Amino acid sequence: MQDTSFQLGGIEFHSRLIVGTGKYRDFAETKAAVEASGAEIVTVAVRRVNITDRGKENLLDYLDPKRYQILPNTAGCFTADEAIRTCRLAREVGVGELVKLEVIGDNRTLFPDVAATIEAARVLVKEGFKVMPYVTDDPVTCLRLQEIGCVAVMPLAAPIGSGLGIRNPFNLAIIIEQAKVPVIVDAGVGTASDAAEAMEFGCDGVLMNTAIAGAKDPIAMARAMKLAVEAGRLAYRAGRIERKLYATASSPLTGLIG
Amino acid sequence: MLDSIATSITLNGDPYPLDADLPLTALLERLNMRRTRVAVEINHQIVPRARYDETTVRAGDHVEIINFVGGG
């Protein structure tokens, strides 16, 4: 069953799993996990260069931007201005226009500041960025971001790093039904079945970091997530059976012995 | 007389000594940074990579140099 193409800002991708690069022991482990996940897009954070430890290796030495689409994020930004500034700087590194926009509204939940996210998205789209916003699982917000010109919407499944899985499947179903741009579940995935569930709902992709990096064996979990995303996608395209309250026999009811 | 006074810039939030005006490329070399891995802002203005050669860092400048690190 040949899958349909998956495009973000005019770039075509085959893997529907996007992975983060945070919380790994070292860059070697990051690289091994990314490879095991089969991801073609990796998120990175934008931070000040460490001036005092200049011999330090660079993440891009392990994740070749020619091989991977680097997706800079605005993690840690609490205002639209900070997020816009971060995106402008990230673009100057020269890895393209795709950015993961997140403007955090609250430190404890890391839920997005929706108003600031919309404000930042508007400016960034005008400046030619291909914006992928991390948002609350709110259908109206996702509509607004789509109208502004974001190339995807990325509703959270649950709080970042919580591993709680999809907490609001009905909102997610509405978001998917309305969307004219790819819907990518971002944040909250805990294990493989959560990723498969997101894809079975009809999401176009899943973005995760902690579920892989925080697993006891991140490399094995990366592979599990790859398989889960593929399985969920295939199940969605295959078309699941209707749910029924009572049984329907699988074996013939005729030709019974006796 | 001013010339003899050691001056500095603010580099990534901290004071960084600078004896004289310095081309940005020289500063990056001094810091052992590859220009393909970083982005630079001087006094809140992004410096496009194509203009590194013609850009000078002066005493009192606020310089930010960023790179990519692991993140989700």
CSV table of C-alpha atoms in Angstrom, one decimal:
chain,number,residue,atom,x,y,z
A,1,MET,CA,0.0,0.0,0.0
A,2,GLN,CA,1.8,3.1,-1.3
A,3,ASP,CA,1.6,6.0,1.1
A,4,THR,CA,0.7,9.5,0.0
A,5,SER,CA,3.3,12.2,0.2
A,6,PHE,CA,3.9,14.2,3.3
A,7,GLN,CA,4.9,17.7,2.7
A,8,LEU,CA,6.0,20.5,5.0
A,9,GLY,CA,6.5,23.9,3.4
A,10,GLY,CA,7.0,22.3,0.0
A,11,ILE,CA,9.6,19.8,1.2
A,12,GLU,CA,8.7,16.1,0.8
A,13,PHE,CA,9.3,13.7,3.6
A,14,HIS,CA,8.9,9.9,3.9
A,15,SER,CA,9.2,9.4,7.7
A,16,ARG,CA,6.3,10.7,9.7
A,17,LEU,CA,8.3,10.7,12.9
A,18,ILE,CA,10.0,13.9,14.0
A,19,VAL,CA,12.4,13.5,16.9
A,20,GLY,CA,14.0,15.9,19.3
A,21,THR,CA,17.7,15.9,20.2
A,22,GLY,CA,17.5,16.9,23.9
A,23,LYS,CA,18.2,14.9,27.1
A,24,TYR,CA,20.6,12.4,25.6
A,25,ARG,CA,23.8,11.3,27.3
A,26,ASP,CA,26.0,12.6,24.5
A,27,PHE,CA,26.0,13.4,20.8
A,28,ALA,CA,26.9,9.9,19.9
A,29,GLU,CA,23.8,8.6,21.6
A,30,THR,CA,21.7,11.3,20.0
A,31,LYS,CA,22.9,10.3,16.6
A,32,ALA,CA,22.3,6.6,17.2
A,33,ALA,CA,18.8,7.2,18.4
A,34,VAL,CA,18.0,9.5,15.5
A,35,GLU,CA,19.2,6.9,13.1
A,36,ALA,CA,17.2,4.1,14.8
A,37,SER,CA,14.1,6.3,14.6
A,38,GLY,CA,14.3,6.7,10.8
A,39,ALA,CA,13.4,10.4,11.3
A,40,GLU,CA,14.3,12.8,8.5
A,41,ILE,CA,13.5,15.9,10.6
A,42,VAL,CA,15.2,16.6,13.9
A,43,THR,CA,14.4,19.5,16.3
A,44,VAL,CA,17.2,21.5,17.9
A,45,ALA,CA,17.3,24.3,20.4
A,46,VAL,CA,19.0,27.7,19.8
A,47,ARG,CA,21.3,28.7,22.6
A,48,ARG,CA,24.3,30.9,23.3
A,49,VAL,CA,27.6,29.4,22.3
A,50,ASN,CA,29.7,28.3,25.3
A,51,ILE,CA,32.5,30.7,25.3
A,52,THR,CA,34.6,29.2,28.1
A,53,ASP,CA,34.5,25.6,26.7
A,54,ARG,CA,35.3,26.2,23.1
A,55,GLY,CA,36.7,22.8,22.3
A,56,LYS,CA,33.2,21.5,22.6
A,57,GLU,CA,31.8,19.5,19.7
A,58,ASN,CA,28.8,20.8,17.8
A,59,LEU,CA,25.6,19.0,17.4
A,60,LEU,CA,25.6,19.5,13.7
A,61,ASP,CA,28.9,17.5,13.5
A,62,TYR,CA,26.7,14.5,14.4
A,63,LEU,CA,23.6,15.4,12.5
A,64,ASP,CA,24.6,16.4,9.0
A,65,PRO,CA,22.2,19.1,7.8
A,66,LYS,CA,22.6,17.7,4.3
A,67,ARG,CA,21.1,14.4,5.5
A,68,TYR,CA,18.5,15.7,8.0
A,69,GLN,CA,16.1,18.6,7.9
A,70,ILE,CA,17.1,20.6,11.0
A,71,LEU,CA,14.1,22.1,12.7
A,72,PRO,CA,15.2,24.9,15.1
A,73,ASN,CA,12.7,25.4,18.0
A,74,THR,CA,12.0,28.4,20.1
A,75,ALA,CA,11.9,26.5,23.4
A,76,GLY,CA,12.3,28.6,26.4
A,77,CYS,CA,10.7,31.7,24.8
A,78,PHE,CA,8.0,33.3,26.8
A,79,THR,CA,7.2,36.2,24.5
A,80,ALA,CA,6.5,36.6,20.8
A,81,ASP,CA,9.5,38.9,20.5
A,82,GLU,CA,11.9,36.4,22.0
A,83,ALA,CA,10.5,33.7,19.7
A,84,ILE,CA,10.8,35.9,16.6
A,85,ARG,CA,14.4,36.9,17.5
A,86,THR,CA,15.3,33.2,18.1
A,87,CYS,CA,13.9,32.2,14.7
A,88,ARG,CA,15.7,35.0,12.9
A,89,LEU,CA,19.0,33.9,14.5
A,90,ALA,CA,18.4,30.3,13.7
A,91,ARG,CA,17.8,31.1,10.1
A,92,GLU,CA,21.2,32.7,9.8
A,93,VAL,CA,22.9,29.4,10.7
A,94,GLY,CA,21.6,28.3,7.2
A,95,VAL,CA,19.5,25.3,7.7
A,96,GLY,CA,16.4,26.6,5.9
A,97,GLU,CA,13.1,28.4,6.8
A,98,LEU,CA,11.3,25.6,8.7
A,99,VAL,CA,10.9,26.5,12.4
A,100,LYS,CA,9.1,25.0,15.3
A,101,LEU,CA,7.4,27.9,17.0
A,102,GLU,CA,6.7,27.5,20.7
A,103,VAL,CA,5.9,30.4,23.0
A,104,ILE,CA,5.5,29.1,26.5
A,105,GLY,CA,2.8,30.6,28.7
A,106,ASP,CA,3.4,28.8,32.0
A,107,ASN,CA,6.6,27.3,33.4
A,108,ARG,CA,4.9,24.4,35.3
A,109,THR,CA,2.7,23.0,32.5
A,110,LEU,CA,4.7,24.4,29.6
A,111,PHE,CA,1.4,25.0,27.9
A,112,PRO,CA,1.6,27.4,25.0
A,113,ASP,CA,0.7,31.1,25.3
A,114,VAL,CA,-1.8,31.0,22.5
A,115,ALA,CA,-2.1,34.7,21.9
A,116,ALA,CA,1.6,35.2,21.7
A,117,THR,CA,2.0,32.1,19.5
A,118,ILE,CA,-0.5,33.6,17.0
A,119,GLU,CA,1.2,37.0,17.2
A,120,ALA,CA,4.7,35.5,16.5
A,121,ALA,CA,3.4,33.2,13.8
A,122,ARG,CA,1.9,36.2,11.9
A,123,VAL,CA,5.3,38.0,11.9
A,124,LEU,CA,7.3,35.0,11.0
A,125,VAL,CA,5.1,33.9,8.1
A,126,LYS,CA,5.4,37.4,6.7
A,127,GLU,CA,9.2,37.1,7.0
A,128,GLY,CA,9.1,34.0,4.9
A,129,PHE,CA,9.5,31.4,7.6
A,130,LYS,CA,7.8,28.1,7.3
A,131,VAL,CA,6.2,28.0,10.7
A,132,MET,CA,5.2,24.8,12.6
A,133,PRO,CA,3.6,26.0,15.8
A,134,TYR,CA,3.3,23.9,19.0
A,135,VAL,CA,-0.2,24.6,20.2
A,136,THR,CA,-2.9,23.6,22.7
A,137,ASP,CA,-5.2,20.9,21.4
A,138,ASP,CA,-7.8,23.6,20.6
A,139,PRO,CA,-9.5,23.4,17.1
A,140,VAL,CA,-10.1,27.1,16.9
A,141,THR,CA,-6.5,28.0,17.6
A,142,CYS,CA,-5.4,25.5,15.0
A,143,LEU,CA,-7.7,27.0,12.5
A,144,ARG,CA,-6.3,30.5,13.1
A,145,LEU,CA,-2.8,29.3,12.7
A,146,GLN,CA,-3.7,27.6,9.5
A,147,GLU,CA,-5.3,30.8,8.2
A,148,ILE,CA,-2.2,32.8,9.0
A,149,GLY,CA,-0.2,30.6,6.8
A,150,CYS,CA,1.6,28.1,9.1
A,151,VAL,CA,2.8,25.1,7.1
A,152,ALA,CA,1.5,22.7,9.8
A,153,VAL,CA,-0.2,22.7,13.2
A,154,MET,CA,1.3,20.8,16.1
A,155,PRO,CA,-1.3,20.3,18.9
A,156,LEU,CA,0.0,18.7,22.1
A,157,ALA,CA,-1.2,15.3,23.2
A,158,ALA,CA,-0.4,16.1,26.8
A,159,PRO,CA,2.2,18.3,28.6
A,160,ILE,CA,5.7,18.3,27.3
A,161,GLY,CA,7.7,15.4,28.8
A,162,SER,CA,4.7,14.0,30.7
A,163,GLY,CA,4.3,10.8,28.8
A,164,LEU,CA,0.5,10.9,29.4
A,165,GLY,CA,-0.5,10.1,25.8
A,166,ILE,CA,-3.4,11.6,23.9
A,167,ARG,CA,-5.6,13.3,26.6
A,168,ASN,CA,-8.2,14.8,24.3
A,169,PRO,CA,-8.8,12.5,21.3
A,170,PHE,CA,-12.0,14.3,20.4
A,171,ASN,CA,-10.5,17.7,20.0
A,172,LEU,CA,-7.7,16.0,18.0
A,173,ALA,CA,-10.3,14.4,15.7
A,174,ILE,CA,-11.8,17.8,15.0
A,175,ILE,CA,-8.5,19.4,14.4
A,176,ILE,CA,-7.6,16.7,11.9
A,177,GLU,CA,-11.0,17.0,10.1
A,178,GLN,CA,-10.6,20.8,9.7
A,179,ALA,CA,-7.0,20.9,8.8
A,180,LYS,CA,-5.7,21.8,5.3
A,181,VAL,CA,-2.1,21.6,6.5
A,182,PRO,CA,-0.4,18.6,8.1
A,183,VAL,CA,-1.3,17.9,11.8
A,184,ILE,CA,1.6,16.7,13.9
A,185,VAL,CA,1.0,15.6,17.4
A,186,ASP,CA,3.8,17.3,19.4
A,187,ALA,CA,4.5,16.5,23.0
A,188,GLY,CA,3.1,14.1,25.6
A,189,VAL,CA,3.7,10.8,23.9
A,190,GLY,CA,4.8,8.2,26.4
A,191,THR,CA,5.2,4.9,24.6
A,192,ALA,CA,4.8,3.3,21.2
A,193,SER,CA,1.0,2.8,21.5
A,194,ASP,CA,0.5,6.5,22.0
A,195,ALA,CA,2.3,7.2,18.7
A,196,ALA,CA,0.4,4.5,16.9
A,197,GLU,CA,-2.9,5.9,18.3
A,198,ALA,CA,-2.1,9.4,17.0
A,199,MET,CA,-1.4,8.1,13.6
A,200,GLU,CA,-4.6,5.9,13.6
A,201,PHE,CA,-6.6,9.1,14.3
A,202,GLY,CA,-5.2,10.4,11.0
A,203,CYS,CA,-2.5,12.7,12.2
A,204,ASP,CA,0.2,13.3,9.5
A,205,GLY,CA,3.1,12.9,11.9
A,206,VAL,CA,4.3,12.7,15.5
A,207,LEU,CA,7.0,14.8,17.2
A,208,MET,CA,8.7,13.5,20.3
A,209,ASN,CA,11.8,13.8,22.4
A,210,THR,CA,11.5,12.6,26.0
A,211,ALA,CA,9.6,9.4,25.2
A,212,ILE,CA,12.7,8.2,23.3
A,213,ALA,CA,15.6,10.0,25.1
A,214,GLY,CA,14.2,9.2,28.6
A,215,ALA,CA,13.6,5.5,27.9
A,216,LYS,CA,15.9,3.0,29.6
A,217,ASP,CA,17.1,2.0,26.2
A,218,PRO,CA,16.7,5.0,23.9
A,219,ILE,CA,17.9,3.3,20.8
A,220,ALA,CA,15.4,0.5,21.2
A,221,MET,CA,12.6,2.9,21.9
A,222,ALA,CA,13.5,5.0,18.9
A,223,ARG,CA,13.0,1.9,16.8
A,224,ALA,CA,9.8,1.1,18.6
A,225,MET,CA,8.5,4.6,17.8
A,226,LYS,CA,9.5,4.2,14.1
A,227,LEU,CA,7.5,1.0,13.9
A,228,ALA,CA,4.6,2.4,15.8
A,229,VAL,CA,4.3,5.5,13.6
A,230,GLU,CA,4.4,3.3,10.5
A,231,ALA,CA,1.9,0.8,11.9
A,232,GLY,CA,-0.5,3.5,13.0
A,233,ARG,CA,-0.3,5.2,9.7
A,234,LEU,CA,-0.9,1.9,7.8
A,235,ALA,CA,-3.8,1.0,10.0
A,236,TYR,CA,-5.3,4.5,9.4
A,237,ARG,CA,-5.0,4.0,5.6
A,238,ALA,CA,-6.2,0.4,5.8
A,239,GLY,CA,-9.4,1.6,7.4
A,240,ARG,CA,-10.4,0.1,10.7
A,241,ILE,CA,-13.6,-1.9,11.4
A,242,GLU,CA,-16.5,-0.2,13.1
A,243,ARG,CA,-16.8,-0.7,16.8
A,244,LYS,CA,-19.8,-3.0,17.7
A,245,LEU,CA,-21.2,-3.8,21.1
A,246,TYR,CA,-21.8,-7.5,20.4
A,247,ALA,CA,-19.8,-10.3,18.8
A,248,THR,CA,-19.7,-11.1,15.1
A,249,ALA,CA,-18.4,-14.7,14.5
A,250,SER,CA,-15.3,-15.0,12.5
A,251,SER,CA,-15.8,-18.6,11.5
A,252,PRO,CA,-18.6,-19.9,9.3
A,253,LEU,CA,-21.9,-20.6,11.1
A,254,THR,CA,-22.8,-23.3,8.6
A,255,GLY,CA,-21.3,-26.8,8.2
A,256,LEU,CA,-21.0,-27.4,11.9
A,257,ILE,CA,-20.4,-31.0,12.9
A,258,GLY,CA,-23.3,-32.9,14.3
B,1,MET,CA,44.9,58.5,26.4
B,2,LEU,CA,41.8,56.5,25.8
B,3,ASP,CA,43.7,54.2,23.6
B,4,SER,CA,45.7,52.9,26.5
B,5,ILE,CA,42.6,51.9,28.5
B,6,ALA,CA,41.7,48.3,28.2
B,7,THR,CA,38.1,48.0,26.8
B,8,SER,CA,35.7,45.2,26.5
B,9,ILE,CA,32.6,44.0,24.8
B,10,THR,CA,29.7,42.1,26.2
B,11,LEU,CA,29.8,38.6,24.7
B,12,ASN,CA,26.9,36.3,25.4
B,13,GLY,CA,26.1,38.3,28.5
B,14,ASP,CA,29.6,38.4,30.0
B,15,PRO,CA,32.4,41.0,29.6
B,16,TYR,CA,35.0,40.0,27.1
B,17,PRO,CA,38.3,41.9,26.8
B,18,LEU,CA,39.0,43.6,23.6
B,19,ASP,CA,42.1,45.8,23.2
B,20,ALA,CA,41.1,47.3,19.9
B,21,ASP,CA,38.4,47.2,17.3
B,22,LEU,CA,38.4,43.7,15.7
B,23,PRO,CA,36.9,42.3,12.5
B,24,LEU,CA,34.1,39.9,13.3
B,25,THR,CA,35.9,37.1,11.4
B,26,ALA,CA,38.9,37.6,13.7
B,27,LEU,CA,36.8,37.4,16.8
B,28,LEU,CA,35.2,34.1,15.6
B,29,GLU,CA,38.7,32.8,14.8
B,30,ARG,CA,39.9,33.8,18.2
B,31,LEU,CA,37.0,31.9,19.8
B,32,ASN,CA,37.7,28.9,17.5
B,33,MET,CA,34.2,29.1,16.0
B,34,ARG,CA,33.2,27.9,12.5
B,35,ARG,CA,31.0,30.4,10.8
B,36,THR,CA,28.9,27.7,9.3
B,37,ARG,CA,27.8,26.6,12.8
B,38,VAL,CA,26.9,29.9,14.4
B,39,ALA,CA,24.8,33.0,14.0
B,40,VAL,CA,25.8,36.4,15.3
B,41,GLU,CA,23.9,39.4,16.5
B,42,ILE,CA,25.6,42.7,17.3
B,43,ASN,CA,23.6,45.3,19.4
B,44,HIS,CA,20.4,43.3,18.6
B,45,GLN,CA,21.0,43.4,14.9
B,46,ILE,CA,21.7,40.1,13.1
B,47,VAL,CA,24.8,40.1,11.0
B,48,PRO,CA,24.3,38.1,7.8
B,49,ARG,CA,27.1,35.6,7.2
B,50,ALA,CA,28.0,37.3,3.9
B,51,ARG,CA,28.9,40.5,5.9
B,52,TYR,CA,31.1,39.0,8.5
B,53,ASP,CA,34.2,40.1,6.6
B,54,GLU,CA,33.2,43.7,6.5
B,55,THR,CA,31.9,43.8,10.1
B,56,THR,CA,33.9,45.3,12.9
B,57,VAL,CA,33.4,44.6,16.6
B,58,ARG,CA,33.9,47.7,18.7
B,59,ALA,CA,34.3,48.4,22.4
B,60,GLY,CA,31.0,48.5,24.2
B,61,ASP,CA,29.2,46.3,21.6
B,62,HIS,CA,26.8,43.7,22.8
B,63,VAL,CA,27.6,40.6,20.8
B,64,GLU,CA,25.5,37.4,20.9
B,65,ILE,CA,26.8,34.2,19.2
B,66,ILE,CA,24.4,31.3,19.1
B,67,ASN,CA,24.5,27.7,17.9
B,68,PHE,CA,22.2,24.7,17.9
B,69,VAL,CA,22.1,22.4,20.9
B,70,GLY,CA,20.0,19.3,21.7
B,71,GLY,CA,16.4,20.2,22.2
B,72,GLY,CA,12.8,19.1,21.5
